[in-house]
Amino acid sequence: MTEENSSLNFIEQIIADDLAAGLSPDKLRFRFPPEPNGYLHIGHAASICLNFGLGEKHNAPVNLRFDDTNPAKEEQEYVDAIKRDIQWLGFQWDIECYSSDYFQQLYDWAVQLIREGKAYVDNQSAEAMAEQKGTPSAPGVASPFRNVSVEENLDLFQRMKDGEFEQGSYVLRARIDMASPNMLMRDPILYRIVKKAHHRTGTDWCIYPMYDWTHGESDYVEQISHSICTLEFKMHRELYDWFLDQIIDPVKLRPIQREFARRNLTYTVMSKRKLLELVQSKTVSGWDDPRMPTISGLRRRGYTPGSIRNFSELSGISKRDSVTDVSLLEYCIREDLNKTATRVMGVLDPVKLVITNYPDGKTEMLVSENNPEDPHSGTHEMPFSGELYIEREDFKEEAGSNFFRLTLGNEVRLKSAYIIKGESVVKDEVGNILEVHCTADLDSRSGSGTEASTRKVKGTLHWVSIPHAITAEVREYDRLFLDEAPDTHEDKNFMEFVNPNSLKIVSKAYLEPFLSQAEMSDKFQFQRLGYFTLDKDSTSDKLVFNKTVGLRDSWAKQKHAPTAQPNHPGKQSNQGGGQPQEQRSAINEIQKIAKKYTNLSGDKLAAARADIVKFAQEVSYEELEPLFQTAAKKVGTRIGAMITLGVMLDKGQERNSQIEAFIAAGLSDENELLVEEAKAVGS
């Protein structure tokens, strides 16, 4: 492998290999295919950056295709939001297209399948069809409608299209293989009846194609060279190829599906359904609430396109699902804003500071550097007077040696201004500090060029001149959930982990007057407090600022920029920095999947079993044996252990008394799934 190839991710390597094998570069075409049933989130950013990044790298077109086959959940609002987010990230698609553009072609191909005896109409209940599908270790049972004549199926399908039947009463199924080890191949549904107006086609159709039928055929119509999906579609690839086999023209390019791992983020949820629940329950203010992981929410909070693209690059593209610590995302925006944000001063929790030896009524205009990281950023002026606001936490009457801010009898510097010394305080009748009185060394002003101006003191405080301050509302955000993985608990709803203190509103913060000219696109560092941006709720009479992220870099102790972390065993992340989270072991992954195993059915059950088999390849017998003692009521874990044991035995693991006893216990269990797995292992 060349040095250049060694730097490619596995998707890029696949494309490089295809080009080396003779694929013409002008045949390359990619697509980003969102379903318009919600707003895009940070997980989608990985796919956006991957597909459009491949387009940029190979100078190849990228389609934006909306997979709009479910009118019950899709809206034009979501279409508009998706387009806005992609363009904001800095990408531009070649063709905007919709799966609904191909409804007639998809219908014609479905009719072709019926004529060839490869599809049939079924009017059984969903429950009956699910039961007939069988299990991963037992073949399915053929539908009683599987062998109905072509003529009758054509008639029924036409009547479905004409709207004669009630919603849910009939479906069109592909006639494939009810004994296939891949349960997705057991006569999947092609069309269902949905009597709801579509956001583009109105009421022209009352039957709508399923995603699996639509996806690959749409790729084929658009001549997509590489159909890049997330990992949950890996088991769908066989079906993707079967559908293409039925309609492919050998002289045209055949799309190839490849899968990469989706991106998850700690302390949030990525399911559109769950994000919608947050919106509908008014837990958040909307899809673009700054606490949401949506691209719209991140944009409103103050994240930049560059920070999200950098986050996607650092997270990488992998073949295995992983959880990325939210600290990596915060690292990326902090790195970006440090280079670009204008430095200003604001006070969120004020106490009055009076400089007793400063001339009454005097105002000075001091010069503040906009950004020390950018020599071309310029400067701006800020007024200084004898009455200032400082942060209440920056003063203590008495403090230990580790307190480097203002105390009585000690000196600190006011940022860009003078060195002051605490002298006395004014309190109310209950002892609350109303004013701090100090004296200033009037020869110590920063930038004055005097010897005194370079005199060192232990602390520097930010401030705002009271006569000149403007007021604003400031919204400070914390993580939306208190739990690292809020949607992974079997016995609790993810909503139980919502952080009640995820939003703190400072109704009256005091800011330097320069901020009165702030615009929506501006980014600011409130010195010593963090990075802030103007919110869309701002008016000419009331400014509202969102806190994007704090100044502290929790990754500062690491030698290199952080990278995405694999799944980890449910422990809390290291909020104080230090080493990144450890990789969750394969046996822990199996236990995590197995806990939910008995609640699954159909395709989800098959996918879970396949994942357990995959992880089982990495498990040692020493890791597995303790699970033989799992309590009888934890059936899912015992099933996961039995599947893993089967993989080990196939690889040559010798049987022993513990193994035989575990198999025997499984054979005598009341759970059918466990019995089936035990039979397979024991045979």
mmCIF file with all atom_site columns, C-alpha atoms in Angstrom, residues 261-361:
data_model
loop_
_atom_site.group_PDB
_atom_site.id
_atom_site.type_symbol
_atom_site.label_atom_id
_atom_site.label_alt_id
_atom_site.label_comp_id
_atom_site.label_asym_id
_atom_site.label_entity_id
_atom_site.label_seq_id
_atom_site.pdbx_PDB_ins_code
_atom_site.Cartn_x
_atom_site.Cartn_y
_atom_site.Cartn_z
_atom_site.occupancy
_atom_site.B_iso_or_equiv
_atom_site.pdbx_formal_charge
_atom_site.auth_seq_id
_atom_site.auth_comp_id
_atom_site.auth_asym_id
_atom_site.auth_atom_id
_atom_site.pdbx_PDB_model_num
ATOM 1   C CA . ALA A 1 261 ? -20.782 3.481  11.086 1.00 0.00 ? 261 ALA A CA 1
ATOM 2   C CA . ARG A 1 262 ? -23.206 6.135  12.235 1.00 0.00 ? 262 ARG A CA 1
ATOM 3   C CA . ARG A 1 263 ? -22.015 8.746  14.695 1.00 0.00 ? 263 ARG A CA 1
ATOM 4   C CA . ASN A 1 264 ? -23.475 9.019  18.174 1.00 0.00 ? 264 ASN A CA 1
ATOM 5   C CA . LEU A 1 265 ? -22.708 11.726 20.707 1.00 0.00 ? 265 LEU A CA 1
ATOM 6   C CA . THR A 1 266 ? -22.620 11.514 24.491 1.00 0.00 ? 266 THR A CA 1
ATOM 7   C CA . TYR A 1 267 ? -25.287 13.303 26.541 1.00 0.00 ? 267 TYR A CA 1
ATOM 8   C CA . THR A 1 268 ? -27.786 13.502 23.720 1.00 0.00 ? 268 THR A CA 1
ATOM 9   C CA . VAL A 1 269 ? -30.096 11.447 21.491 1.00 0.00 ? 269 VAL A CA 1
ATOM 10  C CA . MET A 1 270 ? -29.878 11.097 17.716 1.00 0.00 ? 270 MET A CA 1
ATOM 11  C CA . SER A 1 271 ? -33.243 9.546  16.888 1.00 0.00 ? 271 SER A CA 1
ATOM 12  C CA . LYS A 1 272 ? -35.464 11.946 14.923 1.00 0.00 ? 272 LYS A CA 1
ATOM 13  C CA . ARG A 1 273 ? -38.466 10.441 16.689 1.00 0.00 ? 273 ARG A CA 1
ATOM 14  C CA . LYS A 1 274 ? -36.986 11.271 20.078 1.00 0.00 ? 274 LYS A CA 1
ATOM 15  C CA . LEU A 1 275 ? -35.884 14.723 18.986 1.00 0.00 ? 275 LEU A CA 1
ATOM 16  C CA . LEU A 1 276 ? -39.447 15.308 17.763 1.00 0.00 ? 276 LEU A CA 1
ATOM 17  C CA . GLU A 1 277 ? -40.728 14.241 21.193 1.00 0.00 ? 277 GLU A CA 1
ATOM 18  C CA . LEU A 1 278 ? -38.493 16.859 22.791 1.00 0.00 ? 278 LEU A CA 1
ATOM 19  C CA . VAL A 1 279 ? -39.999 19.477 20.476 1.00 0.00 ? 279 VAL A CA 1
ATOM 20  C CA . GLN A 1 280 ? -43.628 18.392 20.817 1.00 0.00 ? 280 GLN A CA 1
ATOM 21  C CA . SER A 1 281 ? -43.410 18.130 24.608 1.00 0.00 ? 281 SER A CA 1
ATOM 22  C CA . LYS A 1 282 ? -41.956 21.666 24.674 1.00 0.00 ? 282 LYS A CA 1
ATOM 23  C CA . THR A 1 283 ? -38.932 20.387 26.589 1.00 0.00 ? 283 THR A CA 1
ATOM 24  C CA . VAL A 1 284 ? -37.042 22.552 24.093 1.00 0.00 ? 284 VAL A CA 1
ATOM 25  C CA . SER A 1 285 ? -38.241 25.605 22.195 1.00 0.00 ? 285 SER A CA 1
ATOM 26  C CA . GLY A 1 286 ? -38.024 23.976 18.776 1.00 0.00 ? 286 GLY A CA 1
ATOM 27  C CA . TRP A 1 287 ? -35.834 22.016 16.390 1.00 0.00 ? 287 TRP A CA 1
ATOM 28  C CA . ASP A 1 288 ? -33.319 24.871 16.474 1.00 0.00 ? 288 ASP A CA 1
ATOM 29  C CA . ASP A 1 289 ? -33.153 25.153 20.246 1.00 0.00 ? 289 ASP A CA 1
ATOM 30  C CA . PRO A 1 290 ? -29.436 25.693 21.029 1.00 0.00 ? 290 PRO A CA 1
ATOM 31  C CA . ARG A 1 291 ? -29.443 22.632 23.296 1.00 0.00 ? 291 ARG A CA 1
ATOM 32  C CA . MET A 1 292 ? -30.485 20.363 20.432 1.00 0.00 ? 292 MET A CA 1
ATOM 33  C CA . PRO A 1 293 ? -27.883 18.357 18.463 1.00 0.00 ? 293 PRO A CA 1
ATOM 34  C CA . THR A 1 294 ? -29.512 19.519 15.225 1.00 0.00 ? 294 THR A CA 1
ATOM 35  C CA . ILE A 1 295 ? -27.399 21.469 12.779 1.00 0.00 ? 295 ILE A CA 1
ATOM 36  C CA . SER A 1 296 ? -29.934 24.298 13.108 1.00 0.00 ? 296 SER A CA 1
ATOM 37  C CA . GLY A 1 297 ? -29.588 24.228 16.884 1.00 0.00 ? 297 GLY A CA 1
ATOM 38  C CA . LEU A 1 298 ? -25.804 24.216 16.738 1.00 0.00 ? 298 LEU A CA 1
ATOM 39  C CA . ARG A 1 299 ? -25.846 27.107 14.261 1.00 0.00 ? 299 ARG A CA 1
ATOM 40  C CA . ARG A 1 300 ? -28.114 29.130 16.548 1.00 0.00 ? 300 ARG A CA 1
ATOM 41  C CA . ARG A 1 301 ? -25.882 28.361 19.513 1.00 0.00 ? 301 ARG A CA 1
ATOM 42  C CA . GLY A 1 302 ? -22.912 29.818 17.659 1.00 0.00 ? 302 GLY A CA 1
ATOM 43  C CA . TYR A 1 303 ? -21.209 26.826 16.070 1.00 0.00 ? 303 TYR A CA 1
ATOM 44  C CA . THR A 1 304 ? -19.520 27.507 12.750 1.00 0.00 ? 304 THR A CA 1
ATOM 45  C CA . PRO A 1 305 ? -19.565 25.413 9.568  1.00 0.00 ? 305 PRO A CA 1
ATOM 46  C CA . GLY A 1 306 ? -15.808 24.957 9.867  1.00 0.00 ? 306 GLY A CA 1
ATOM 47  C CA . SER A 1 307 ? -16.060 23.575 13.389 1.00 0.00 ? 307 SER A CA 1
ATOM 48  C CA . ILE A 1 308 ? -18.610 20.944 12.372 1.00 0.00 ? 308 ILE A CA 1
ATOM 49  C CA . ARG A 1 309 ? -16.632 19.940 9.308  1.00 0.00 ? 309 ARG A CA 1
ATOM 50  C CA . ASN A 1 310 ? -13.509 19.645 11.444 1.00 0.00 ? 310 ASN A CA 1
ATOM 51  C CA . PHE A 1 311 ? -15.437 17.578 13.981 1.00 0.00 ? 311 PHE A CA 1
ATOM 52  C CA . SER A 1 312 ? -16.518 15.196 11.224 1.00 0.00 ? 312 SER A CA 1
ATOM 53  C CA . GLU A 1 313 ? -12.942 14.883 10.004 1.00 0.00 ? 313 GLU A CA 1
ATOM 54  C CA . LEU A 1 314 ? -11.517 14.225 13.466 1.00 0.00 ? 314 LEU A CA 1
ATOM 55  C CA . SER A 1 315 ? -14.265 11.714 14.281 1.00 0.00 ? 315 SER A CA 1
ATOM 56  C CA . GLY A 1 316 ? -13.330 9.753  11.184 1.00 0.00 ? 316 GLY A CA 1
ATOM 57  C CA . ILE A 1 317 ? -15.151 7.137  9.138  1.00 0.00 ? 317 ILE A CA 1
ATOM 58  C CA . SER A 1 318 ? -15.250 3.646  10.583 1.00 0.00 ? 318 SER A CA 1
ATOM 59  C CA . LYS A 1 319 ? -16.886 0.257  10.120 1.00 0.00 ? 319 LYS A CA 1
ATOM 60  C CA . ARG A 1 320 ? -18.045 0.035  13.718 1.00 0.00 ? 320 ARG A CA 1
ATOM 61  C CA . ASP A 1 321 ? -20.605 2.151  15.555 1.00 0.00 ? 321 ASP A CA 1
ATOM 62  C CA . SER A 1 322 ? -18.987 4.431  18.084 1.00 0.00 ? 322 SER A CA 1
ATOM 63  C CA . VAL A 1 323 ? -19.901 7.071  20.616 1.00 0.00 ? 323 VAL A CA 1
ATOM 64  C CA . THR A 1 324 ? -18.031 10.347 20.351 1.00 0.00 ? 324 THR A CA 1
ATOM 65  C CA . ASP A 1 325 ? -17.561 12.401 23.482 1.00 0.00 ? 325 ASP A CA 1
ATOM 66  C CA . VAL A 1 326 ? -19.287 15.770 23.245 1.00 0.00 ? 326 VAL A CA 1
ATOM 67  C CA . SER A 1 327 ? -15.995 17.290 24.445 1.00 0.00 ? 327 SER A CA 1
ATOM 68  C CA . LEU A 1 328 ? -14.580 16.693 20.964 1.00 0.00 ? 328 LEU A CA 1
ATOM 69  C CA . LEU A 1 329 ? -17.316 18.843 19.439 1.00 0.00 ? 329 LEU A CA 1
ATOM 70  C CA . GLU A 1 330 ? -16.648 21.529 22.035 1.00 0.00 ? 330 GLU A CA 1
ATOM 71  C CA . TYR A 1 331 ? -12.928 21.296 21.285 1.00 0.00 ? 331 TYR A CA 1
ATOM 72  C CA . CYS A 1 332 ? -13.586 21.949 17.591 1.00 0.00 ? 332 CYS A CA 1
ATOM 73  C CA . ILE A 1 333 ? -15.712 25.060 18.112 1.00 0.00 ? 333 ILE A CA 1
ATOM 74  C CA . ARG A 1 334 ? -13.348 26.401 20.767 1.00 0.00 ? 334 ARG A CA 1
ATOM 75  C CA . GLU A 1 335 ? -10.384 26.002 18.402 1.00 0.00 ? 335 GLU A CA 1
ATOM 76  C CA . ASP A 1 336 ? -12.281 27.767 15.623 1.00 0.00 ? 336 ASP A CA 1
ATOM 77  C CA . LEU A 1 337 ? -13.592 30.677 17.687 1.00 0.00 ? 337 LEU A CA 1
ATOM 78  C CA . ASN A 1 338 ? -10.264 31.274 19.408 1.00 0.00 ? 338 ASN A CA 1
ATOM 79  C CA . LYS A 1 339 ? -8.884  32.253 16.003 1.00 0.00 ? 339 LYS A CA 1
ATOM 80  C CA . THR A 1 340 ? -11.833 34.335 14.828 1.00 0.00 ? 340 THR A CA 1
ATOM 81  C CA . ALA A 1 341 ? -13.989 35.674 17.679 1.00 0.00 ? 341 ALA A CA 1
ATOM 82  C CA . THR A 1 342 ? -13.760 39.352 18.648 1.00 0.00 ? 342 THR A CA 1
ATOM 83  C CA . ARG A 1 343 ? -12.706 39.936 22.267 1.00 0.00 ? 343 ARG A CA 1
ATOM 84  C CA . VAL A 1 344 ? -15.178 42.022 24.255 1.00 0.00 ? 344 VAL A CA 1
ATOM 85  C CA . MET A 1 345 ? -16.133 42.485 27.887 1.00 0.00 ? 345 MET A CA 1
ATOM 86  C CA . GLY A 1 346 ? -19.384 41.692 29.624 1.00 0.00 ? 346 GLY A CA 1
ATOM 87  C CA . VAL A 1 347 ? -20.419 41.131 33.231 1.00 0.00 ? 347 VAL A CA 1
ATOM 88  C CA . LEU A 1 348 ? -23.128 38.586 33.994 1.00 0.00 ? 348 LEU A CA 1
ATOM 89  C CA . ASP A 1 349 ? -23.344 38.757 37.807 1.00 0.00 ? 349 ASP A CA 1
ATOM 90  C CA . PRO A 1 350 ? -22.347 42.310 38.672 1.00 0.00 ? 350 PRO A CA 1
ATOM 91  C CA . VAL A 1 351 ? -21.115 44.047 41.770 1.00 0.00 ? 351 VAL A CA 1
ATOM 92  C CA . LYS A 1 352 ? -20.320 47.757 41.679 1.00 0.00 ? 352 LYS A CA 1
ATOM 93  C CA . LEU A 1 353 ? -16.669 48.790 41.841 1.00 0.00 ? 353 LEU A CA 1
ATOM 94  C CA . VAL A 1 354 ? -15.864 52.403 42.764 1.00 0.00 ? 354 VAL A CA 1
ATOM 95  C CA . ILE A 1 355 ? -12.352 53.782 42.135 1.00 0.00 ? 355 ILE A CA 1
ATOM 96  C CA . THR A 1 356 ? -12.177 56.406 44.824 1.00 0.00 ? 356 THR A CA 1
ATOM 97  C CA . ASN A 1 357 ? -9.135  58.264 43.459 1.00 0.00 ? 357 ASN A CA 1
ATOM 98  C CA . TYR A 1 358 ? -10.342 58.433 39.860 1.00 0.00 ? 358 TYR A CA 1
ATOM 99  C CA . PRO A 1 359 ? -11.479 61.939 38.795 1.00 0.00 ? 359 PRO A CA 1
ATOM 100 C CA . ASP A 1 360 ? -15.251 62.416 39.087 1.00 0.00 ? 360 ASP A CA 1
ATOM 101 C CA . GLY A 1 361 ? -17.038 62.516 35.747 1.00 0.00 ? 361 GLY A CA 1
#
